[in-house]
mmCIF file of C-alpha atoms in Angstrom:
data_model
loop_
_atom_site.group_PDB
_atom_site.id
_atom_site.type_symbol
_atom_site.label_atom_id
_atom_site.label_comp_id
_atom_site.label_asym_id
_atom_site.label_seq_id
_atom_site.Cartn_x
_atom_site.Cartn_y
_atom_site.Cartn_z
ATOM 1 C CA MET R 98 -0.480 -0.231 0.277
ATOM 2 C CA TRP R 99 2.812 2.612 1.141
ATOM 3 C CA LYS R 100 4.274 2.113 -2.748
ATOM 4 C CA LEU R 101 0.843 3.070 -4.025
ATOM 5 C CA THR R 102 0.415 5.740 -2.058
ATOM 6 C CA ARG R 103 3.823 7.745 -0.863
ATOM 7 C CA PRO R 104 5.867 5.798 -3.840
ATOM 8 C CA ASP R 105 8.545 8.195 -3.739
ATOM 9 C CA ASN R 106 9.155 6.306 0.405
ATOM 10 C CA GLN R 107 12.085 4.236 0.264
ATOM 11 C CA HIS R 108 10.523 1.978 3.800
ATOM 12 C CA ASP R 109 6.540 1.725 4.247
ATOM 13 C CA LYS R 110 7.135 3.740 8.067
ATOM 14 C CA LEU R 111 5.345 6.798 7.299
ATOM 15 C CA THR R 112 2.545 4.551 5.461
ATOM 16 C CA ARG R 113 2.254 1.721 8.406
ATOM 17 C CA ASP R 114 1.374 4.985 10.920
ATOM 18 C CA ASN R 115 -0.832 6.603 9.569
ATOM 19 C CA LEU R 116 -2.811 3.458 9.238
ATOM 20 C CA LEU R 117 -2.461 2.504 12.721
ATOM 21 C CA ASP R 118 -3.867 5.835 13.179
ATOM 22 C CA LEU R 119 -7.069 5.230 11.800
ATOM 23 C CA GLN R 120 -7.008 1.749 14.026
ATOM 24 C CA ASP R 121 -7.013 3.853 16.336
ATOM 25 C CA HIS R 122 -10.523 6.132 15.776
ATOM 26 C CA HIS R 123 -11.535 2.989 14.941
ATOM 27 C CA LEU R 124 -11.948 2.936 10.766
ATOM 28 C CA VAL R 125 -9.564 0.243 9.448
ATOM 29 C CA ARG R 126 -7.939 -2.858 10.628
ATOM 30 C CA ILE R 127 -6.497 -5.572 10.347
ATOM 31 C CA GLU R 128 -7.843 -8.002 7.470
ATOM 32 C CA LEU R 129 -4.962 -11.181 7.703
ATOM 33 C CA VAL R 130 -1.601 -12.216 7.905
ATOM 34 C CA ARG R 131 0.134 -13.500 5.064
ATOM 35 C CA GLU R 132 2.756 -15.781 5.427
ATOM 36 C CA ASP R 133 5.508 -12.367 4.587
ATOM 37 C CA GLN R 134 4.182 -11.254 7.148
ATOM 38 C CA ARG R 135 2.519 -8.247 5.094
ATOM 39 C CA GLN R 136 -0.989 -7.359 6.688
ATOM 40 C CA VAL R 137 -4.108 -7.284 4.494
ATOM 41 C CA TRP R 138 -5.824 -3.923 5.776
ATOM 42 C CA VAL R 139 -9.403 -3.270 5.435
ATOM 43 C CA LEU R 140 -12.118 -0.944 5.074
ATOM 44 C CA THR R 141 -14.006 -1.196 9.642
ATOM 45 C CA LYS R 142 -18.361 0.161 9.135
ATOM 46 C CA ARG R 143 -17.740 3.347 10.573
ATOM 47 C CA GLY R 144 -14.044 3.892 8.190
ATOM 48 C CA HIS R 145 -16.555 2.286 4.946
ATOM 49 C CA GLY R 146 -19.582 5.764 5.255
ATOM 50 C CA GLU R 147 -16.778 7.751 5.954
ATOM 51 C CA ALA R 148 -14.943 7.299 2.524
ATOM 52 C CA LYS R 149 -17.909 6.869 0.844
ATOM 53 C CA LYS R 150 -18.963 10.154 2.087
ATOM 54 C CA LEU R 151 -16.252 11.418 0.849
ATOM 55 C CA LEU R 152 -15.433 9.776 -2.688
ATOM 56 C CA GLU R 153 -18.705 8.994 -4.284
ATOM 57 C CA PRO R 154 -19.418 13.018 -4.545
ATOM 58 C CA LYS R 155 -16.748 13.892 -6.697
ATOM 59 C CA GLY R 156 -17.570 10.051 -8.915
ATOM 60 C CA ILE R 157 -14.878 7.765 -7.049
ATOM 61 C CA ARG R 158 -16.375 3.881 -6.542
ATOM 62 C CA VAL R 159 -15.993 2.513 -3.002
ATOM 63 C CA SER R 160 -15.672 -1.370 -2.419
ATOM 64 C CA ALA R 161 -18.018 -2.772 -0.369
ATOM 65 C CA LEU R 162 -18.000 -2.919 2.916
ATOM 66 C CA ARG R 163 -15.548 -5.924 4.240
ATOM 67 C CA GLU R 164 -17.549 -7.626 7.361
ATOM 68 C CA GLU R 165 -16.488 -9.124 9.748
ATOM 69 C CA LYS R 166 -16.675 -13.251 9.417
ATOM 70 C CA TYR R 167 -15.822 -16.103 12.288
ATOM 71 C CA ASP R 168 -15.320 -19.514 11.540
ATOM 72 C CA LEU R 169 -18.178 -20.557 13.914
ATOM 73 C CA VAL R 170 -15.907 -23.604 15.795
ATOM 74 C CA THR R 171 -12.408 -22.078 15.870
ATOM 75 C CA GLY R 172 -13.872 -18.282 16.604
ATOM 76 C CA GLU R 173 -11.353 -17.025 14.048
ATOM 77 C CA LEU R 174 -11.865 -14.098 11.491
ATOM 78 C CA LEU R 175 -11.962 -15.675 8.263
ATOM 79 C CA GLY R 176 -10.549 -13.451 5.790
ATOM 80 C CA THR R 177 -9.286 -15.626 3.199
ATOM 81 C CA SER R 178 -11.076 -13.937 -0.919
ATOM 82 C CA TYR R 179 -8.094 -11.539 -0.112
ATOM 83 C CA ASP R 180 -5.177 -13.629 -1.055
ATOM 84 C CA ASP R 181 -2.513 -13.075 -2.918
ATOM 85 C CA HIS R 182 -4.529 -11.945 -5.821
ATOM 86 C CA ALA R 183 -6.091 -9.220 -4.134
ATOM 87 C CA ALA R 184 -2.740 -7.927 -3.034
ATOM 88 C CA ALA R 185 -1.173 -8.496 -7.037
ATOM 89 C CA VAL R 186 -4.127 -6.965 -8.273
ATOM 90 C CA THR R 187 -2.703 -3.773 -5.651
ATOM 91 C CA SER R 188 0.843 -4.122 -6.255
ATOM 92 C CA THR R 189 0.560 -3.862 -10.069
ATOM 93 C CA ALA R 190 -1.604 -0.859 -9.321
ATOM 94 C CA ALA R 191 0.605 0.742 -6.885
ATOM 95 C CA GLU R 192 3.323 0.437 -9.910
ATOM 96 C CA LEU R 193 0.925 2.006 -12.451
ATOM 97 C CA HIS R 194 1.662 4.502 -9.813
ATOM 98 C CA ARG R 195 4.743 4.931 -9.705
ATOM 99 C CA ALA R 196 5.379 5.000 -12.906
ATOM 100 C CA GLY R 197 2.805 8.070 -12.985
ATOM 101 C CA ILE R 198 0.461 6.577 -14.823
ATOM 102 C CA GLY R 199 -3.110 6.903 -12.994
ATOM 103 C CA HIS R 200 -3.490 9.055 -10.237
ATOM 104 C CA ARG R 201 -3.527 6.860 -6.142
ATOM 105 C CA LEU R 202 -7.361 8.376 -7.698
ATOM 106 C CA GLY R 203 -7.521 6.881 -11.121
ATOM 107 C CA PHE R 204 -7.843 3.207 -9.746
ATOM 108 C CA GLN R 205 -11.144 1.225 -9.000
ATOM 109 C CA THR R 206 -11.401 -2.130 -8.563
ATOM 110 C CA GLU R 207 -14.052 -5.029 -9.089
ATOM 111 C CA ILE R 208 -15.838 -3.286 -11.221
ATOM 112 C CA GLY R 209 -19.287 -4.773 -12.907
ATOM 113 C CA HIS R 210 -19.553 -5.212 -16.247
ATOM 114 C CA ARG R 211 -23.419 -6.209 -17.403
ATOM 115 C CA LEU R 212 -24.065 -7.877 -20.719
ATOM 116 C CA ALA R 213 -27.153 -8.894 -22.898
ATOM 117 C CA ASP R 214 -27.725 -11.650 -20.943
ATOM 118 C CA GLY R 215 -27.146 -10.702 -17.066
ATOM 119 C CA PHE R 216 -23.772 -12.203 -16.595
ATOM 120 C CA VAL R 217 -21.716 -9.115 -15.192
ATOM 121 C CA GLN R 218 -18.232 -9.487 -16.134
ATOM 122 C CA ARG R 219 -15.726 -7.692 -13.253
ATOM 123 C CA ALA R 220 -12.363 -6.371 -14.038
ATOM 124 C CA ASP R 221 -9.711 -6.651 -11.212
ATOM 125 C CA LEU R 222 -8.344 -3.551 -12.003
ATOM 126 C CA VAL R 223 -9.636 -0.408 -14.095
ATOM 127 C CA VAL R 224 -6.920 2.179 -14.513
ATOM 128 C CA ARG R 225 -7.612 6.015 -15.731
ATOM 129 C CA ALA R 226 -4.434 7.654 -16.296
ATOM 130 C CA PRO R 227 -5.315 10.875 -19.095
ATOM 131 C CA ALA R 228 -2.302 12.384 -18.262
ATOM 132 C CA ALA R 229 -0.607 9.869 -19.284
ATOM 133 C CA GLY R 230 -1.920 8.609 -22.326
ATOM 134 C CA VAL R 231 -3.756 6.305 -20.812
ATOM 135 C CA PRO R 232 -7.125 7.234 -20.963
ATOM 136 C CA VAL R 233 -8.319 4.143 -19.182
ATOM 137 C CA LEU R 234 -7.490 0.507 -19.544
ATOM 138 C CA LEU R 235 -9.412 -2.942 -17.806
ATOM 139 C CA LEU R 236 -6.385 -5.088 -16.153
ATOM 140 C CA GLU R 237 -7.255 -8.821 -15.384
ATOM 141 C CA ILE R 238 -4.173 -9.918 -12.779
ATOM 142 C CA ASP R 239 -3.841 -14.318 -13.613
ATOM 143 C CA ARG R 240 -1.676 -16.158 -10.867
ATOM 144 C CA ARG R 241 -1.742 -18.750 -12.958
ATOM 145 C CA THR R 242 -5.128 -19.369 -11.252
ATOM 146 C CA GLU R 243 -7.392 -19.678 -14.500
ATOM 147 C CA ASP R 244 -6.850 -21.764 -17.018
ATOM 148 C CA ALA R 245 -5.913 -20.148 -21.054
ATOM 149 C CA HIS R 246 -9.235 -20.696 -22.423
ATOM 150 C CA ASP R 247 -11.054 -18.985 -19.062
ATOM 151 C CA LEU R 248 -9.395 -15.733 -20.400
ATOM 152 C CA VAL R 249 -10.316 -15.576 -23.757
ATOM 153 C CA THR R 250 -13.833 -16.454 -22.068
ATOM 154 C CA LYS R 251 -13.065 -12.738 -20.701
ATOM 155 C CA LEU R 252 -11.436 -10.976 -23.147
ATOM 156 C CA ARG R 253 -15.185 -12.657 -25.228
ATOM 157 C CA ARG R 254 -17.317 -10.613 -22.592
ATOM 158 C CA TYR R 255 -15.421 -7.514 -23.004
ATOM 159 C CA TRP R 256 -15.338 -7.627 -26.636
ATOM 160 C CA GLU R 257 -19.490 -8.206 -26.409
ATOM 161 C CA TRP R 258 -19.964 -5.805 -23.712
ATOM 162 C CA GLY R 259 -18.223 -2.945 -25.878
ATOM 163 C CA ARG R 260 -20.585 -4.024 -28.308
ATOM 164 C CA LEU R 261 -24.071 -3.332 -26.415
ATOM 165 C CA LEU R 262 -26.301 -0.040 -27.579
ATOM 166 C CA PRO R 263 -27.236 1.931 -23.909
ATOM 167 C CA ARG R 264 -30.665 1.573 -23.555
ATOM 168 C CA ASP R 265 -32.155 4.618 -23.956
ATOM 169 C CA ALA R 266 -31.032 4.344 -27.303
ATOM 170 C CA ASP R 267 -32.894 5.131 -30.627
ATOM 171 C CA LYS R 268 -35.522 2.806 -31.909
ATOM 172 C CA HIS R 269 -33.443 3.128 -35.931
ATOM 173 C CA THR R 270 -30.206 2.103 -33.922
ATOM 174 C CA VAL R 271 -32.309 -0.138 -31.976
ATOM 175 C CA ASP R 272 -33.747 -2.237 -35.060
ATOM 176 C CA LEU R 273 -30.284 -1.842 -37.619
ATOM 177 C CA VAL R 274 -28.431 -3.831 -34.925
ATOM 178 C CA ARG R 275 -31.026 -6.466 -34.572
ATOM 179 C CA SER R 276 -31.175 -6.453 -38.142
ATOM 180 C CA ARG R 277 -27.960 -8.817 -38.554
ATOM 181 C CA PRO R 278 -24.828 -10.018 -36.508
ATOM 182 C CA ASP R 279 -22.616 -7.723 -37.697
ATOM 183 C CA ALA R 280 -24.407 -3.914 -38.010
ATOM 184 C CA ILE R 281 -23.252 -2.631 -34.695
ATOM 185 C CA GLU R 282 -20.311 -2.711 -36.754
ATOM 186 C CA HIS R 283 -21.359 0.480 -38.670
ATOM 187 C CA VAL R 284 -22.634 2.376 -34.635
ATOM 188 C CA ASP R 285 -19.988 4.768 -34.605
ATOM 189 C CA HIS R 286 -18.434 4.199 -30.660
ATOM 190 C CA GLU R 287 -19.600 7.251 -29.789
ATOM 191 C CA MET R 288 -23.445 5.905 -29.465
ATOM 192 C CA ARG R 289 -22.573 2.716 -26.925
ATOM 193 C CA LEU R 290 -23.024 1.717 -24.341
ATOM 194 C CA TRP R 291 -18.630 1.435 -23.479
ATOM 195 C CA ARG R 292 -18.809 5.514 -24.289
ATOM 196 C CA ARG R 293 -20.942 6.351 -21.216
ATOM 197 C CA ILE R 294 -19.168 4.742 -19.391
ATOM 198 C CA TYR R 295 -15.818 5.030 -19.805
ATOM 199 C CA PRO R 296 -13.606 8.227 -21.867
ATOM 200 C CA PRO R 297 -12.514 7.823 -25.549
ATOM 201 C CA THR R 298 -9.361 6.290 -25.870
ATOM 202 C CA GLY R 299 -8.517 8.008 -27.965
ATOM 203 C CA ARG R 300 -7.228 5.510 -30.531
ATOM 204 C CA GLU R 301 -9.193 3.088 -33.111
ATOM 205 C CA GLY R 302 -11.094 -0.068 -31.086
ATOM 206 C CA LEU R 303 -12.964 -0.268 -27.283
ATOM 207 C CA VAL R 304 -11.577 -0.954 -24.017
ATOM 208 C CA PRO R 305 -8.248 -2.461 -24.356
ATOM 209 C CA VAL R 306 -6.811 -4.933 -21.732
ATOM 210 C CA ALA R 307 -3.988 -5.860 -20.051
ATOM 211 C CA PHE R 308 -3.508 -9.428 -18.869
ATOM 212 C CA VAL R 309 -0.301 -9.180 -15.722
ATOM 213 C CA PHE R 310 0.755 -11.872 -15.128
ATOM 214 C CA ALA R 311 1.966 -13.112 -11.774
ATOM 215 C CA ASP R 312 3.964 -15.999 -9.510
ATOM 216 C CA THR R 313 4.589 -17.868 -12.640
ATOM 217 C CA THR R 314 6.956 -18.894 -15.032
ATOM 218 C CA GLU R 315 7.882 -17.125 -18.019
ATOM 219 C CA ALA R 316 6.705 -20.915 -20.251
ATOM 220 C CA LYS R 317 3.849 -20.563 -18.732
ATOM 221 C CA VAL R 318 3.477 -17.259 -20.140
ATOM 222 C CA ASP R 319 4.315 -17.955 -23.045
ATOM 223 C CA ASN R 320 1.791 -20.734 -22.968
ATOM 224 C CA THR R 321 -0.943 -18.569 -22.189
ATOM 225 C CA VAL R 322 0.040 -15.098 -24.058
ATOM 226 C CA ALA R 323 -0.745 -17.950 -27.625
ATOM 227 C CA VAL R 324 -3.174 -19.744 -26.041
ATOM 228 C CA LEU R 325 -4.930 -16.161 -26.483
ATOM 229 C CA GLU R 326 -3.316 -14.873 -29.435
ATOM 230 C CA GLU R 327 -4.695 -18.250 -31.639
ATOM 231 C CA ALA R 328 -7.837 -18.781 -29.695
ATOM 232 C CA GLY R 329 -8.775 -14.920 -29.664
ATOM 233 C CA ARG R 330 -8.446 -13.673 -32.594
ATOM 234 C CA ARG R 331 -11.648 -12.552 -32.718
ATOM 235 C CA TYR R 332 -11.937 -10.709 -30.729
ATOM 236 C CA TRP R 333 -7.869 -8.239 -30.237
ATOM 237 C CA ALA R 334 -7.035 -8.940 -34.066
ATOM 238 C CA PRO R 335 -7.801 -6.473 -36.995
ATOM 239 C CA ARG R 336 -9.135 -6.382 -39.982
ATOM 240 C CA ARG R 337 -8.646 -5.205 -43.619
ATOM 241 C CA TYR R 338 -9.818 -1.727 -45.061
ATOM 242 C CA ARG R 339 -12.742 -2.344 -47.632
ATOM 243 C CA SER R 340 -11.132 -0.550 -50.110
ATOM 244 C CA LEU R 341 -10.828 0.562 -54.310
ATOM 245 C CA TYR R 342 -6.785 0.486 -53.904
ATOM 246 C CA ARG R 343 -6.999 -3.247 -52.030
ATOM 247 C CA GLU R 344 -3.981 -4.058 -53.686
ATOM 248 C CA ALA R 345 -1.939 -1.075 -52.115
ATOM 249 C CA ILE R 346 -3.463 -0.856 -48.610
ATOM 250 C CA THR R 347 -0.954 -1.980 -46.278
ATOM 251 C CA ALA R 348 -2.370 0.024 -42.646
ATOM 252 C CA LYS R 349 -5.255 -1.946 -39.989
ATOM 253 C CA ASP R 350 -7.912 -1.576 -39.246
ATOM 254 C CA TYR R 351 -8.907 -1.873 -35.551
ATOM 255 C CA SER R 352 -12.043 -0.117 -35.530
ATOM 256 C CA GLN R 353 -13.863 -3.018 -33.374
ATOM 257 C CA ALA R 354 -10.723 -5.027 -31.881
ATOM 258 C CA VAL R 355 -10.306 -4.902 -28.059
ATOM 259 C CA PRO R 356 -6.660 -3.978 -28.026
ATOM 260 C CA VAL R 357 -4.662 -6.410 -25.431
ATOM 261 C CA VAL R 358 -1.090 -5.981 -23.920
ATOM 262 C CA VAL R 359 0.521 -8.750 -22.119
ATOM 263 C CA THR R 360 2.773 -7.867 -19.013
ATOM 264 C CA THR R 361 4.184 -9.610 -15.497
ATOM 265 C CA LEU R 362 4.000 -7.845 -12.080
ATOM 266 C CA GLU R 363 7.663 -9.111 -11.979
ATOM 267 C CA GLN R 364 8.787 -7.067 -14.800
ATOM 268 C CA LEU R 365 6.617 -4.010 -13.653
ATOM 269 C CA GLN R 366 8.301 -4.048 -10.381
ATOM 270 C CA GLU R 367 11.895 -4.543 -12.041
ATOM 271 C CA HIS R 368 11.971 -2.419 -14.542
ATOM 272 C CA GLY R 369 8.761 0.417 -14.068
ATOM 273 C CA ALA R 370 5.343 0.130 -15.862
ATOM 274 C CA ASP R 371 6.868 3.192 -17.584
ATOM 275 C CA ALA R 372 9.397 0.599 -20.068
ATOM 276 C CA ALA R 373 9.109 -1.190 -22.997
ATOM 277 C CA VAL R 374 7.483 -4.363 -20.441
ATOM 278 C CA TRP R 375 3.725 -4.921 -21.836
ATOM 279 C CA ARG R 376 3.881 -6.998 -25.435
ATOM 280 C CA ARG R 377 0.807 -6.328 -27.533
ATOM 281 C CA LEU R 378 -0.756 -9.072 -28.555
ATOM 282 C CA GLY R 379 0.266 -9.383 -32.912
ATOM 283 C CA ARG R 380 3.460 -7.891 -32.549
ATOM 284 C CA GLU R 381 7.035 -8.781 -31.715
ATOM 285 C CA GLY R 382 8.633 -7.864 -28.305
ATOM 286 C CA GLU R 383 7.656 -4.821 -25.956
ATOM 287 C CA GLN R 384 7.584 -2.017 -25.820
ATOM 288 C CA THR R 385 6.121 0.748 -23.311
ATOM 289 C CA LEU R 386 2.339 0.574 -22.765
ATOM 290 C CA THR R 387 1.679 4.050 -24.772
ATOM 291 C CA ALA R 388 3.545 2.575 -27.160
ATOM 292 C CA ALA R 389 1.726 -0.850 -27.406
ATOM 293 C CA LEU R 390 -1.562 1.247 -26.865
ATOM 294 C CA ASP R 391 -1.753 3.132 -29.988
ATOM 295 C CA ASN R 392 -1.518 1.533 -33.612
ATOM 296 C CA PRO R 393 1.314 3.100 -35.997
ATOM 297 C CA ASP R 394 -0.075 1.234 -38.543
ATOM 298 C CA GLY R 395 -3.794 1.317 -38.018
ATOM 299 C CA ASP R 396 -6.398 4.356 -39.742
ATOM 300 C CA ALA R 397 -2.756 7.205 -40.447
ATOM 301 C CA LEU R 398 -1.685 5.159 -42.154
ATOM 302 C CA PHE R 399 -4.866 3.692 -44.210
ATOM 303 C CA ARG R 400 -6.117 7.316 -45.197
ATOM 304 C CA GLU R 401 -2.210 8.563 -46.003
ATOM 305 C CA GLN R 402 -1.844 5.250 -47.955
ATOM 306 C CA GLU R 403 -5.341 5.833 -49.373
ATOM 307 C CA ALA R 404 -5.227 9.322 -50.616
ATOM 308 C CA ARG R 405 -1.651 7.946 -51.999
ATOM 309 C CA ALA R 406 -3.265 5.765 -54.209
ATOM 310 C CA GLU R 407 -6.335 8.084 -55.381
ATOM 311 C CA ALA R 408 -3.301 9.902 -56.654
ATOM 312 C CA GLU R 409 -1.220 7.208 -58.000
ATOM 313 C CA ASP R 410 -4.434 5.636 -60.010
ATOM 314 C CA LYS R 411 -5.871 9.438 -61.127
ATOM 315 C CA ARG R 412 -2.130 10.152 -62.822
ATOM 316 C CA ARG R 413 -2.153 6.390 -64.507
ATOM 317 C CA ARG R 414 -6.049 6.982 -66.050
ATOM 318 C CA ALA R 415 -4.023 10.388 -66.295
ATOM 319 C CA ALA R 416 -2.101 8.277 -68.767
ATOM 320 C CA GLU R 417 -3.397 5.786 -69.900
ATOM 321 C CA ARG R 418 -6.203 8.537 -71.497
ATOM 322 C CA GLU R 419 -3.302 10.437 -73.185
ATOM 323 C CA ALA R 420 -2.179 8.161 -75.223
ATOM 324 C CA GLU R 421 -5.429 6.940 -76.329
ATOM 325 C CA ARG R 422 -5.907 10.983 -77.574
ATOM 326 C CA PRO R 423 -6.786 11.616 -81.271
ATOM 327 C CA VAL R 424 -4.639 13.285 -83.730
ATOM 328 C CA CYS R 425 -5.606 15.302 -86.549
ATOM 329 C CA LYS R 426 -5.627 13.810 -90.238
ATOM 330 C CA ARG R 427 -4.146 16.845 -91.464
ATOM 331 C CA CYS R 428 -1.798 19.240 -89.513
ATOM 332 C CA GLY R 429 -0.875 16.894 -86.668
ATOM 333 C CA GLN R 430 -1.385 18.082 -83.735
ATOM 334 C CA LYS R 431 -3.463 15.944 -79.959
ATOM 335 C CA PHE R 432 -7.123 17.267 -79.731
ATOM 336 C CA THR R 433 -7.924 19.518 -76.990
ATOM 337 C CA ASP R 434 -10.228 17.124 -74.428
ATOM 338 C CA GLN R 435 -13.220 19.414 -75.650
ATOM 339 C CA ARG R 436 -12.460 19.141 -78.861
ATOM 340 C CA TRP R 437 -12.927 14.686 -78.547
ATOM 341 C CA GLU R 438 -15.096 14.608 -76.417
ATOM 342 C CA GLU R 439 -17.056 16.774 -79.454
ATOM 343 C CA THR R 440 -16.580 14.457 -82.482
ATOM 344 C CA THR R 441 -16.671 11.654 -79.465
ATOM 345 C CA ALA R 442 -20.451 12.015 -77.718
ATOM 346 C CA HIS R 443 -23.407 11.126 -78.850
ATOM 347 C CA ARG R 444 -25.692 14.861 -79.171
ATOM 348 C CA THR R 445 -22.541 16.891 -80.683
ATOM 349 C CA ALA R 446 -20.714 14.509 -82.764
ATOM 350 C CA TRP R 447 -23.441 14.969 -85.681
ATOM 351 C CA LYS R 448 -22.373 19.097 -85.971
ATOM 352 C CA ALA R 449 -18.755 18.180 -85.456
ATOM 353 C CA GLY R 450 -17.703 18.080 -88.976
ATOM 354 C CA ASP R 451 -14.653 16.093 -90.235
ATOM 355 C CA VAL R 452 -14.229 13.813 -87.017
ATOM 356 C CA SER R 453 -10.335 13.144 -88.254
ATOM 357 C CA VAL R 454 -8.914 17.601 -87.352
ATOM 358 C CA CYS R 455 -8.572 18.590 -84.686
ATOM 359 C CA GLY R 456 -10.095 21.899 -83.937
ATOM 360 C CA ASP R 457 -8.210 24.763 -85.704
ATOM 361 C CA CYS R 458 -8.845 22.630 -89.110
ATOM 362 C CA HIS R 459 -12.545 22.283 -88.469
ATOM 363 C CA ALA R 460 -12.656 25.710 -87.774
ATOM 364 C CA ASP R 461 -10.106 26.504 -90.359
ATOM 365 C CA ASP R 462 -13.665 24.298 -92.244
ATOM 366 C CA VAL R 463 -16.034 26.380 -91.196
ATOM 367 C CA ALA R 464 -14.546 29.566 -91.623
ATOM 368 C CA GLY R 465 -14.324 28.611 -95.829
ATOM 369 C CA GLU R 466 -17.599 26.662 -95.436
ATOM 370 C CA GLU R 467 -18.846 30.392 -94.466
ATOM 371 C CA ALA R 468 -16.859 32.199 -96.725
ATOM 372 C CA ALA R 469 -18.654 30.244 -99.341
ATOM 373 C CA ALA R 470 -21.727 30.235 -98.687
ATOM 374 C CA GLU R 471 -21.566 33.970 -98.045
ATOM 375 C CA ALA R 472 -19.642 34.314 -100.494
ATOM 376 C CA ALA R 473 -22.826 32.462 -102.693
ATOM 377 C CA ARG R 474 -25.203 34.561 -101.082
ATOM 378 C CA LEU R 475 -23.703 37.495 -101.863
ATOM 379 C CA LYS R 476 -23.919 36.481 -106.175
ATOM 380 C CA ALA R 477 -27.788 36.180 -105.410
ATOM 381 C CA ALA R 478 -28.894 38.938 -103.763
ATOM 382 C CA THR R 479 -26.774 41.105 -106.952
ATOM 383 C CA PRO R 480 -29.271 42.662 -109.831
ATOM 384 C CA SER R 481 -27.754 41.754 -113.452
ATOM 385 C CA GLU R 482 -27.314 44.700 -116.059
ATOM 386 C CA PRO R 483 -29.653 44.558 -119.022
ATOM 387 C CA GLU R 484 -27.903 43.858 -122.438
ATOM 388 C CA HIS R 485 -28.293 46.881 -125.052
ATOM 389 C CA ASP R 486 -29.175 45.310 -128.879
ATOM 390 C CA HIS R 487 -26.888 46.804 -131.758
ATOM 391 C CA GLU R 488 -28.118 45.251 -134.878
ATOM 392 C CA GLN R 489 -31.939 46.521 -134.489
ATOM 393 C CA GLU R 490 -33.766 46.090 -137.782
ATOM 394 C CA PRO R 491 -32.948 48.869 -141.156
ATOM 395 C CA GLY R 492 -36.235 50.388 -141.193
ATOM 396 C CA LYS R 493 -36.426 51.718 -138.161
ATOM 397 C CA LEU R 494 -33.522 52.943 -138.150
ATOM 398 C CA ARG R 495 -33.920 54.955 -141.792
ATOM 399 C CA GLY R 496 -36.990 56.381 -139.791
ATOM 400 C CA LEU R 497 -35.452 57.782 -137.109
ATOM 401 C CA PHE R 498 -33.217 59.506 -139.123
ATOM 402 C CA ARG R 499 -36.674 60.840 -141.286
ATOM 403 C CA ARG R 500 -38.840 62.382 -138.216
ATOM 404 C CA ARG R 501 -35.441 64.202 -137.191
ATOM 405 C CA GLY R 502 -35.208 66.206 -140.477
#
């Protein structure tokens, strides 16, 4: 506990003195003493009430009251439920806090997530550390007391919970989701139930989940991770993006996946939670927590690759079109886009003239035709002069001379 409340202290004396003081005021009590002589402290009924008054108005959930129960035969205090698992959960929270991942009041334990069938999947630990780049993280602490396939089942439940709608979802959205199994994937995350409970993660996908293994061997951890990767692939693995440029896209679609990271409590204690001790399912090697949660091959890369592929496709189509551009049989010039369309479009081809010539040559043809037509019009409009007959009859000429004489 002192690592959680006083991470900078070199020993637990101050924390122990505070607990003893709280014990004197009947606010806490010792639940049990572990084999390594570490004591497990819990709130009394009075202390639980004081904590609720202090924390719940601030939106901080308080764990259920641990009532004192005694063995009916021996009279000994029963505290078996607070075992090594609970200590591992507390130690995990302490290591996260010591690394600056989460305020001491930003941790919650045993947080329920109710599924559609009524089953409640409880996370061992929930941390909210937006300042550290981890707005929310659900943690499952496993001392290898659970079968690996049980962890896959937990992962499936978190995935299913992330696909639920809130009770007050509008009828159109509800009908859409009920219409087919994958319809929920077309519903924005902002309209889903999990966004009512947790803040945006700042990354693609559902709420991230971390599996922290404690008090086990490296071989067992490797075997468990292998089962999680294989049997849980549907829930954590990204998909290929749907795109017109599928062959050019290597980015992955994480939008419907649960980001899953794994580590061990021993690594957290030895190197610190802010060190490269986290491994993302589907990747090789270990990273820092934020790096493991990030998706460098996700949506940002997809937008970049699609824009590049679209530009390349436009360039290719433009080159192909240019290679098909007609050439004027008269002057050898290439057709302009306008002339090309005039000679091929059904609505304009009938008045395009000689479709084998370019626009300039066609304009010359039109100009020549117009000049010829104008000349013909002018010729037709000019009146003809009367013709004079110089070979008149001799008798008529003699008559004229007689009259004059």
